[in-house]
PDB file of C-alpha atoms and ligand atoms in Angstrom:
ATOM      1  CA  MET A   1      36.167 149.599 -24.016  1.00 80.00           C
ATOM      2  CA  ALA A   2      37.948 148.987 -27.383  1.00 94.00           C
ATOM      3  CA  ILE A   3      38.460 145.702 -29.365  1.00 97.00           C
ATOM      4  CA  ARG A   4      42.297 145.473 -30.079  1.00 98.00           C
ATOM      5  CA  GLU A   5      43.853 143.792 -33.097  1.00 98.00           C
ATOM      6  CA  ILE A   6      44.977 140.383 -32.462  1.00 98.00           C
ATOM      7  CA  ILE A   7      48.801 139.516 -33.327  1.00 98.00           C
ATOM      8  CA  THR A   8      49.171 136.264 -35.192  1.00 97.00           C
ATOM      9  CA  TYR A   9      52.027 133.950 -35.565  1.00 96.00           C
ATOM     10  CA  PRO A  10      54.799 134.361 -36.448  1.00 95.00           C
ATOM     11  CA  ALA A  11      54.881 137.656 -34.866  1.00 96.00           C
ATOM     12  CA  PRO A  12      57.888 138.233 -32.662  1.00 97.00           C
ATOM     13  CA  VAL A  13      55.759 139.484 -29.471  1.00 96.00           C
ATOM     14  CA  LEU A  14      54.262 136.094 -29.225  1.00 98.00           C
ATOM     15  CA  ARG A  15      57.549 134.641 -28.214  1.00 97.00           C
ATOM     16  CA  LYS A  16      58.493 137.595 -25.666  1.00 97.00           C
ATOM     17  CA  LYS A  17      58.345 136.576 -22.045  1.00 98.00           C
ATOM     18  CA  ALA A  18      55.728 138.870 -20.468  1.00 98.00           C
ATOM     19  CA  VAL A  19      56.771 140.785 -17.503  1.00 98.00           C
ATOM     20  CA  LYS A  20      55.202 141.062 -14.111  1.00 98.00           C
ATOM     21  CA  ILE A  21      52.371 143.517 -13.443  1.00 98.00           C
ATOM     22  CA  GLU A  22      53.316 145.925 -10.430  1.00 98.00           C
ATOM     23  CA  ALA A  23      50.811 148.631 -10.853  1.00 97.00           C
ATOM     24  CA  PHE A  24      47.255 147.531 -10.152  1.00 98.00           C
ATOM     25  CA  ASP A  25      45.556 150.730 -11.492  1.00 97.00           C
ATOM     26  CA  HIS A  26      42.993 152.378 -13.874  1.00 97.00           C
ATOM     27  CA  GLU A  27      45.217 151.613 -16.925  1.00 97.00           C
ATOM     28  CA  LEU A  28      45.356 147.839 -16.036  1.00 98.00           C
ATOM     29  CA  ARG A  29      41.594 147.734 -15.604  1.00 98.00           C
ATOM     30  CA  GLU A  30      40.968 149.319 -19.068  1.00 98.00           C
ATOM     31  CA  LEU A  31      43.479 147.119 -20.834  1.00 98.00           C
ATOM     32  CA  THR A  32      41.788 144.114 -19.071  1.00 98.00           C
ATOM     33  CA  ASP A  33      38.306 145.434 -20.212  1.00 97.00           C
ATOM     34  CA  ASP A  34      39.608 145.509 -23.839  1.00 98.00           C
ATOM     35  CA  MET A  35      41.096 141.999 -23.613  1.00 98.00           C
ATOM     36  CA  VAL A  36      37.611 140.648 -22.702  1.00 97.00           C
ATOM     37  CA  GLU A  37      35.856 142.600 -25.192  1.00 97.00           C
ATOM     38  CA  THR A  38      38.316 141.477 -27.922  1.00 98.00           C
ATOM     39  CA  MET A  39      38.376 137.761 -26.660  1.00 97.00           C
ATOM     40  CA  TYR A  40      34.558 137.628 -27.208  1.00 95.00           C
ATOM     41  CA  ALA A  41      34.338 139.584 -30.421  1.00 96.00           C
ATOM     42  CA  ALA A  42      36.920 136.652 -31.735  1.00 97.00           C
ATOM     43  CA  GLN A  43      34.842 134.074 -30.237  1.00 94.00           C
ATOM     44  CA  GLY A  44      37.826 133.195 -28.173  1.00 95.00           C
ATOM     45  CA  VAL A  45      37.796 131.415 -24.744  1.00 95.00           C
ATOM     46  CA  GLY A  46      40.818 132.770 -23.475  1.00 98.00           C
ATOM     47  CA  LEU A  47      43.487 135.806 -24.607  1.00 98.00           C
ATOM     48  CA  ALA A  48      46.887 136.618 -23.122  1.00 98.00           C
ATOM     49  CA  ALA A  49      48.270 140.301 -23.422  1.00 98.00           C
ATOM     50  CA  ASN A  50      50.831 139.087 -25.855  1.00 98.00           C
ATOM     51  CA  GLN A  51      48.162 138.321 -28.171  1.00 98.00           C
ATOM     52  CA  ILE A  52      47.469 141.973 -28.453  1.00 98.00           C
ATOM     53  CA  GLY A  53      51.038 142.943 -28.649  1.00 97.00           C
ATOM     54  CA  ILE A  54      51.541 143.700 -24.909  1.00 98.00           C
ATOM     55  CA  ALA A  55      54.198 141.592 -23.316  1.00 97.00           C
ATOM     56  CA  GLU A  56      52.720 141.624 -19.634  1.00 98.00           C
ATOM     57  CA  GLN A  57      51.519 139.067 -17.390  1.00 98.00           C
ATOM     58  CA  ILE A  58      47.752 139.434 -17.875  1.00 98.00           C
ATOM     59  CA  VAL A  59      45.192 136.643 -19.025  1.00 98.00           C
ATOM     60  CA  VAL A  60      41.482 136.673 -19.359  1.00 98.00           C
ATOM     61  CA  VAL A  61      39.655 133.219 -19.440  1.00 97.00           C
ATOM     62  CA  ASP A  62      36.112 132.486 -20.177  1.00 96.00           C
ATOM     63  CA  ILE A  63      34.189 130.803 -17.485  1.00 94.00           C
ATOM     64  CA  SER A  64      30.857 130.534 -18.838  1.00 91.00           C
ATOM     65  CA  THR A  65      28.886 127.307 -18.429  1.00 87.00           C
ATOM     66  CA  GLN A  66      25.945 128.388 -20.807  1.00 86.00           C
ATOM     67  CA  GLU A  67      26.201 129.356 -24.294  1.00 82.00           C
ATOM     68  CA  ASP A  68      24.366 132.494 -23.892  1.00 82.00           C
ATOM     69  CA  GLU A  69      26.869 133.686 -20.591  1.00 86.00           C
ATOM     70  CA  GLN A  70      29.824 135.850 -20.869  1.00 87.00           C
ATOM     71  CA  LYS A  71      31.354 135.105 -17.719  1.00 94.00           C
ATOM     72  CA  ASN A  72      35.107 135.674 -17.344  1.00 96.00           C
ATOM     73  CA  ILE A  73      38.080 135.858 -14.832  1.00 97.00           C
ATOM     74  CA  VAL A  74      41.087 138.088 -15.206  1.00 98.00           C
ATOM     75  CA  LEU A  75      44.180 136.493 -13.909  1.00 98.00           C
ATOM     76  CA  ILE A  76      47.446 138.913 -13.270  1.00 98.00           C
ATOM     77  CA  ASN A  77      50.781 137.236 -12.848  1.00 98.00           C
ATOM     78  CA  PRO A  78      49.255 133.718 -13.183  1.00 98.00           C
ATOM     79  CA  VAL A  79      51.435 130.774 -12.012  1.00 98.00           C
ATOM     80  CA  ILE A  80      50.719 127.247 -12.258  1.00 98.00           C
ATOM     81  CA  SER A  81      52.079 125.743  -9.335  1.00 96.00           C
ATOM     82  CA  GLU A  82      50.926 122.121  -9.261  1.00 97.00           C
ATOM     83  CA  GLY A  83      49.762 119.836 -12.047  1.00 98.00           C
ATOM     84  CA  GLU A  84      48.298 116.266 -12.089  1.00 98.00           C
ATOM     85  CA  GLY A  85      46.719 113.927 -14.664  1.00 98.00           C
ATOM     86  CA  LYS A  86      47.309 114.191 -18.245  1.00 97.00           C
ATOM     87  CA  VAL A  87      44.585 114.895 -20.998  1.00 98.00           C
ATOM     88  CA  LEU A  88      44.806 114.908 -24.976  1.00 97.00           C
ATOM     89  CA  ASP A  89      42.464 117.082 -26.523  1.00 97.00           C
ATOM     90  CA  GLN A  90      42.058 119.285 -29.433  1.00 97.00           C
ATOM     91  CA  GLU A  91      43.386 122.971 -29.050  1.00 97.00           C
ATOM     92  CA  GLY A  92      43.459 125.885 -31.375  1.00 97.00           C
ATOM     93  CA  CYS A  93      44.445 129.557 -30.754  1.00 98.00           C
ATOM     94  CA  LEU A  94      43.359 132.996 -31.872  1.00 98.00           C
ATOM     95  CA  SER A  95      46.852 133.833 -32.854  1.00 98.00           C
ATOM     96  CA  VAL A  96      47.344 130.719 -34.763  1.00 97.00           C
ATOM     97  CA  LEU A  97      45.578 130.756 -38.062  1.00 95.00           C
ATOM     98  CA  GLU A  98      43.281 128.362 -39.342  1.00 94.00           C
ATOM     99  CA  TYR A  99      44.787 125.232 -37.186  1.00 96.00           C
ATOM    100  CA  SER A 100      43.947 122.953 -34.288  1.00 97.00           C
ATOM    101  CA  ALA A 101      45.476 119.794 -32.861  1.00 97.00           C
ATOM    102  CA  LYS A 102      45.460 117.492 -30.216  1.00 97.00           C
ATOM    103  CA  VAL A 103      47.628 118.913 -27.207  1.00 98.00           C
ATOM    104  CA  GLU A 104      48.599 117.166 -24.016  1.00 97.00           C
ATOM    105  CA  ARG A 105      47.542 119.179 -20.733  1.00 98.00           C
ATOM    106  CA  PHE A 106      47.319 118.558 -17.174  1.00 98.00           C
ATOM    107  CA  GLN A 107      43.795 117.503 -16.155  1.00 98.00           C
ATOM    108  CA  LYS A 108      43.845 119.417 -12.843  1.00 98.00           C
ATOM    109  CA  ILE A 109      46.048 122.449 -11.822  1.00 98.00           C
ATOM    110  CA  ARG A 110      46.727 124.638  -8.829  1.00 98.00           C
ATOM    111  CA  VAL A 111      47.007 128.309  -9.864  1.00 98.00           C
ATOM    112  CA  THR A 112      48.328 131.306  -7.927  1.00 98.00           C
ATOM    113  CA  ALA A 113      47.620 134.650  -9.336  1.00 98.00           C
ATOM    114  CA  GLN A 114      46.420 138.287  -8.489  1.00 98.00           C
ATOM    115  CA  ASP A 115      43.350 139.904  -9.203  1.00 98.00           C
ATOM    116  CA  LEU A 116      42.567 143.549 -10.649  1.00 97.00           C
ATOM    117  CA  GLU A 117      42.981 144.860  -7.012  1.00 97.00           C
ATOM    118  CA  GLY A 118      46.387 142.897  -6.558  1.00 98.00           C
ATOM    119  CA  LYS A 119      44.721 140.491  -4.104  1.00 98.00           C
ATOM    120  CA  GLU A 120      46.096 137.219  -4.158  1.00 98.00           C
ATOM    121  CA  LEU A 121      44.366 134.188  -5.788  1.00 98.00           C
ATOM    122  CA  ASP A 122      44.903 130.555  -5.252  1.00 98.00           C
ATOM    123  CA  PHE A 123      42.687 127.799  -6.558  1.00 98.00           C
ATOM    124  CA  ILE A 124      42.184 124.745  -8.429  1.00 98.00           C
ATOM    125  CA  ALA A 125      41.102 124.381 -11.930  1.00 97.00           C
ATOM    126  CA  GLU A 126      40.004 121.175 -13.689  1.00 97.00           C
ATOM    127  CA  ASP A 127      39.183 119.999 -17.113  1.00 96.00           C
ATOM    128  CA  ARG A 128      38.349 122.829 -19.784  1.00 94.00           C
ATOM    129  CA  PHE A 129      38.979 125.686 -17.480  1.00 96.00           C
ATOM    130  CA  ALA A 130      42.470 123.838 -16.472  1.00 97.00           C
ATOM    131  CA  ARG A 131      43.462 123.697 -20.383  1.00 98.00           C
ATOM    132  CA  ILE A 132      42.448 127.210 -21.161  1.00 97.00           C
ATOM    133  CA  ILE A 133      44.684 128.448 -18.226  1.00 98.00           C
ATOM    134  CA  GLN A 134      47.622 126.076 -19.344  1.00 98.00           C
ATOM    135  CA  HIS A 135      47.527 127.553 -22.802  1.00 98.00           C
ATOM    136  CA  GLU A 136      47.043 131.227 -21.911  1.00 98.00           C
ATOM    137  CA  VAL A 137      49.942 131.211 -19.136  1.00 98.00           C
ATOM    138  CA  ASP A 138      52.054 129.304 -21.976  1.00 98.00           C
ATOM    139  CA  HIS A 139      51.426 132.483 -24.084  1.00 98.00           C
ATOM    140  CA  LEU A 140      52.974 134.689 -21.294  1.00 98.00           C
ATOM    141  CA  HIS A 141      56.428 132.656 -21.634  1.00 98.00           C
ATOM    142  CA  GLY A 142      56.323 132.914 -25.454  1.00 98.00           C
ATOM    143  CA  THR A 143      55.075 129.270 -26.024  1.00 98.00           C
ATOM    144  CA  LEU A 144      52.432 128.283 -28.503  1.00 98.00           C
ATOM    145  CA  PHE A 145      50.390 125.170 -28.615  1.00 98.00           C
ATOM    146  CA  ILE A 146      52.171 124.107 -31.752  1.00 98.00           C
ATOM    147  CA  ASP A 147      55.317 124.053 -29.990  1.00 97.00           C
ATOM    148  CA  ARG A 148      53.711 121.130 -28.104  1.00 97.00           C
ATOM    149  CA  ILE A 149      52.881 119.104 -31.057  1.00 97.00           C
ATOM    150  CA  SER A 150      55.128 116.891 -33.114  1.00 96.00           C
ATOM    151  CA  SER A 151      57.785 118.566 -35.375  1.00 96.00           C
ATOM    152  CA  LEU A 152      56.325 116.908 -38.259  1.00 96.00           C
ATOM    153  CA  LYS A 153      52.958 118.400 -37.691  1.00 96.00           C
ATOM    154  CA  ARG A 154      54.512 121.718 -37.143  1.00 96.00           C
ATOM    155  CA  GLY A 155      56.204 121.475 -40.303  1.00 96.00           C
ATOM    156  CA  LEU A 156      53.195 120.689 -42.237  1.00 96.00           C
ATOM    157  CA  TYR A 157      51.401 123.678 -40.402  1.00 96.00           C
ATOM    158  CA  LYS A 158      54.304 126.118 -41.297  1.00 96.00           C
ATOM    159  CA  LYS A 159      53.968 125.197 -44.940  1.00 96.00           C
ATOM    160  CA  LYS A 160      50.007 125.703 -44.814  1.00 95.00           C
ATOM    161  CA  LEU A 161      50.549 128.984 -43.111  1.00 95.00           C
ATOM    162  CA  LYS A 162      52.903 130.195 -45.941  1.00 95.00           C
ATOM    163  CA  LYS A 163      49.931 129.259 -48.620  1.00 94.00           C
ATOM    164  CA  ILE A 164      47.476 131.108 -46.267  1.00 91.00           C
ATOM    165  CA  LEU A 165      49.654 134.448 -45.963  1.00 91.00           C
ATOM    166  CA  LYS A 166      50.358 134.579 -49.680  1.00 91.00           C
ATOM    167  CA  ASN A 167      46.605 134.621 -50.534  1.00 84.00           C
TER     168      ASN A 167
HETATM  169 ZN1   ZN B 201      46.456 131.203 -27.727  1.00 83.28          ZN
END
């Protein structure tokens, strides 16, 4: 396993549409092991492959319910097939430096995906778990949470980022 570099906004790979995974092989397993390690090393709760520079449909999501746990799930080719209820809550992203904002998400979603063996998954996610999955699946479409806030707030963040990157 290895910790990969996390790519940050405005890198172009974060805007790429991720391609579907066809080969459920050893390489995929190694890549997802690295993603899990990278996510926890960065104290994140989710990571999409785009964020380490690989535009493929892979996300890892932390599903721990206790602080000292490191339980996670790997979703290959995930799709949000249904969503209901709207919740506004604070969100941040490992690829968006020094920023968080309130983002509206579905409270409850239905997810279809595949596991590392290529087996079909179909499940319901709610609340925190649903929010993380929606955030990560957005990454696979080249969308960031800052695309889901007002253009005024986004403009302010871009100014702030310029200053951060200068220093
Ligand atoms: Zn993110």
